[in-house]
CSV table of C-alpha atoms in Angstrom, one decimal:
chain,number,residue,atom,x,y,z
A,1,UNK,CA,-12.0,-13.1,28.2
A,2,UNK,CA,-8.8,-11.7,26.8
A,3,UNK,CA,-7.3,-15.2,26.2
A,4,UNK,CA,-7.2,-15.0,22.4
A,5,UNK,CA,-6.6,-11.1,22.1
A,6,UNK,CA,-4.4,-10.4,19.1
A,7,UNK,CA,-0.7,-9.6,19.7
A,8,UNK,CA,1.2,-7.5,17.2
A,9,UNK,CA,4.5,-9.3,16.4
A,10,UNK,CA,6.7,-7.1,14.1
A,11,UNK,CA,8.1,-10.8,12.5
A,12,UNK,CA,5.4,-10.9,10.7
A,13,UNK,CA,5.1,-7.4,9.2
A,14,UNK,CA,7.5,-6.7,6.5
A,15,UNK,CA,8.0,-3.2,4.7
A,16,UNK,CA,8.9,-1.5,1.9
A,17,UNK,CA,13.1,-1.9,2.4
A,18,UNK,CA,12.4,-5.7,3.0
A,19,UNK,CA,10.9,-6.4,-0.2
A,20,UNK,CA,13.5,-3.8,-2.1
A,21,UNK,CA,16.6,-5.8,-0.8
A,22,UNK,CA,14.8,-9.1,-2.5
A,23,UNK,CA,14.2,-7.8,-5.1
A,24,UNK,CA,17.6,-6.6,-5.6
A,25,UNK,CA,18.9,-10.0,-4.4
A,26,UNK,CA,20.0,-8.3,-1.4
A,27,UNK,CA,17.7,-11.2,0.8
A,28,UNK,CA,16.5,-14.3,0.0
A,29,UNK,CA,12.9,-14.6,-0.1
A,30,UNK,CA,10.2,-15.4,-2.3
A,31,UNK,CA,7.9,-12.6,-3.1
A,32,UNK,CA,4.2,-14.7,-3.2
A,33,UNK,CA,1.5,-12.1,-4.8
A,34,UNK,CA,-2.0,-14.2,-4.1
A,35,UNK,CA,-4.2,-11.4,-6.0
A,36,UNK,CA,-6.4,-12.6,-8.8
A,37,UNK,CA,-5.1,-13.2,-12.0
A,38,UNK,CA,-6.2,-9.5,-13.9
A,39,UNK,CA,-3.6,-8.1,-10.9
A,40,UNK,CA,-0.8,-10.5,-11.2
A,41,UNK,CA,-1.2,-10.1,-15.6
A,42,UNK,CA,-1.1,-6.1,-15.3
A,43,UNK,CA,-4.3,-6.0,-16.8
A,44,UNK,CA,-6.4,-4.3,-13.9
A,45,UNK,CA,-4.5,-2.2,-11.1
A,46,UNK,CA,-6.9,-3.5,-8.1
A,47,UNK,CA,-9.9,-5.4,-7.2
A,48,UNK,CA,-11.7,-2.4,-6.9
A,49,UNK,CA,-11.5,-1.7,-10.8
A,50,UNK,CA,-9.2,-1.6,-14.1
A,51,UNK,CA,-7.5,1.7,-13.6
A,52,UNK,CA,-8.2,2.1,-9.5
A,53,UNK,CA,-4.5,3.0,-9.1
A,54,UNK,CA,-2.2,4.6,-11.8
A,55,UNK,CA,0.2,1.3,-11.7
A,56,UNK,CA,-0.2,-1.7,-13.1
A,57,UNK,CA,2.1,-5.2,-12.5
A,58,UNK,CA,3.6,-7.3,-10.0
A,59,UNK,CA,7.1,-7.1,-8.3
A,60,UNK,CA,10.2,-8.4,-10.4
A,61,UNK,CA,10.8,-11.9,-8.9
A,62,UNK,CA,7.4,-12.5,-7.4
A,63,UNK,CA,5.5,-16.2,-8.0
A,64,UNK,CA,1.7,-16.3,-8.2
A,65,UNK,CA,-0.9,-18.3,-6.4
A,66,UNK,CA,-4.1,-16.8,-6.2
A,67,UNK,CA,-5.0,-16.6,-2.6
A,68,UNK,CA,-8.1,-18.8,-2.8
A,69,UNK,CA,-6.2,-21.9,-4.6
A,70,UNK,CA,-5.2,-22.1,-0.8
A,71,UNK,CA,-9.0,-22.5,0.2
A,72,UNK,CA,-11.3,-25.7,0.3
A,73,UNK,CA,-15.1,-25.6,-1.2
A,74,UNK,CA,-16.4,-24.4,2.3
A,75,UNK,CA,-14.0,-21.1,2.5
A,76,UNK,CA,-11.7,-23.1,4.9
A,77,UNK,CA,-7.5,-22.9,4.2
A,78,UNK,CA,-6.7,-26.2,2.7
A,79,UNK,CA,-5.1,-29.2,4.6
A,80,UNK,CA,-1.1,-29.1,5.1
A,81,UNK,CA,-0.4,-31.7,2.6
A,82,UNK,CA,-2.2,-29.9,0.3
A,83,UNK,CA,-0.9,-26.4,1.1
A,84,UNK,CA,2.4,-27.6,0.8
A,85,UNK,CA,2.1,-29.1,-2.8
A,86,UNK,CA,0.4,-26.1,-4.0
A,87,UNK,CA,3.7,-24.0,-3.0
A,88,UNK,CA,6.3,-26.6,-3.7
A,89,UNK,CA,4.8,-26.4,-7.3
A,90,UNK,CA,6.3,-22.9,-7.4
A,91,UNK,CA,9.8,-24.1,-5.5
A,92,UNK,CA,8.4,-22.6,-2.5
A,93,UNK,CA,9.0,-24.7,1.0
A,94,UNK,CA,7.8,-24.4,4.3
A,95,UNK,CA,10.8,-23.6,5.8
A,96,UNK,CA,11.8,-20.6,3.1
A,97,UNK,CA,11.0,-17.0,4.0
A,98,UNK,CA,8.2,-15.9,2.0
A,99,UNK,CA,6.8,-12.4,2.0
A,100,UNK,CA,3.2,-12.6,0.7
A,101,UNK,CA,1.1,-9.5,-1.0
A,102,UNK,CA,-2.0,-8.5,-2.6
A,103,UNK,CA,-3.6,-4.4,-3.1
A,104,UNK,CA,-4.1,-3.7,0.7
A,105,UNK,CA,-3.5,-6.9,3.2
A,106,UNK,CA,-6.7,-9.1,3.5
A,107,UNK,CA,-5.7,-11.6,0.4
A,108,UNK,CA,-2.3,-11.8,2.1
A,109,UNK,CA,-3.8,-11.8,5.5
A,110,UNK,CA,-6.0,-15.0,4.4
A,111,UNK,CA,-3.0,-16.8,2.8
């Protein structure tokens, strides 16, 4: 059954020039980091411990929501409503452009 079989869609991929031109004010986005709060502080480099990479920080311009304030009890993403007022706390809306980040993908990939 190849029904749900991923498709790769480059609109939902963004690199390295994308993120530079927003941070330059060349775009407008919002840069979301979701990684936990040692990360987003510049007190640890990585989930994977303090000093795992040789740079510590976030990108200039970039709000924080730790991925799993997006998540329910039960490990589920939270209801719409909800979603939304979590992001519109950080002047983030639904139909802005948002390019979300973590270490390697999978916190952004659950957000």
């Amino acid at each position: 059954d190849h029904e749900h079989e991923f498709q790769y869609n480059d609109k939902w991929m963004c690199g390295y020039q994308q993120v530079l031109d927003v941070v330059l004010g060349r775009k407008k986005a919002h840069l979301l980091d979701v990684r936990d709060w040692p990360e987003w502080n510049g007190t640890s480099s990585s989930p994977y411990g303090i000093d795992f990479c040789p740079r510590k920080g976030r990108l200039p311009g970039a709000k924080w929501i730790e991925w799993y304030d997006l998540m329910d009890k039960e490990g589920n993403v939270k209801g719409q409503q909800e979603v939304e007022a979590i992001l519109s706390a950080q002047d983030i809306y639904k139909e802005d452009e948002i390019i979300v980040y973590c270490f390697k993908g999978s916190r952004a990939s659950n957000t």
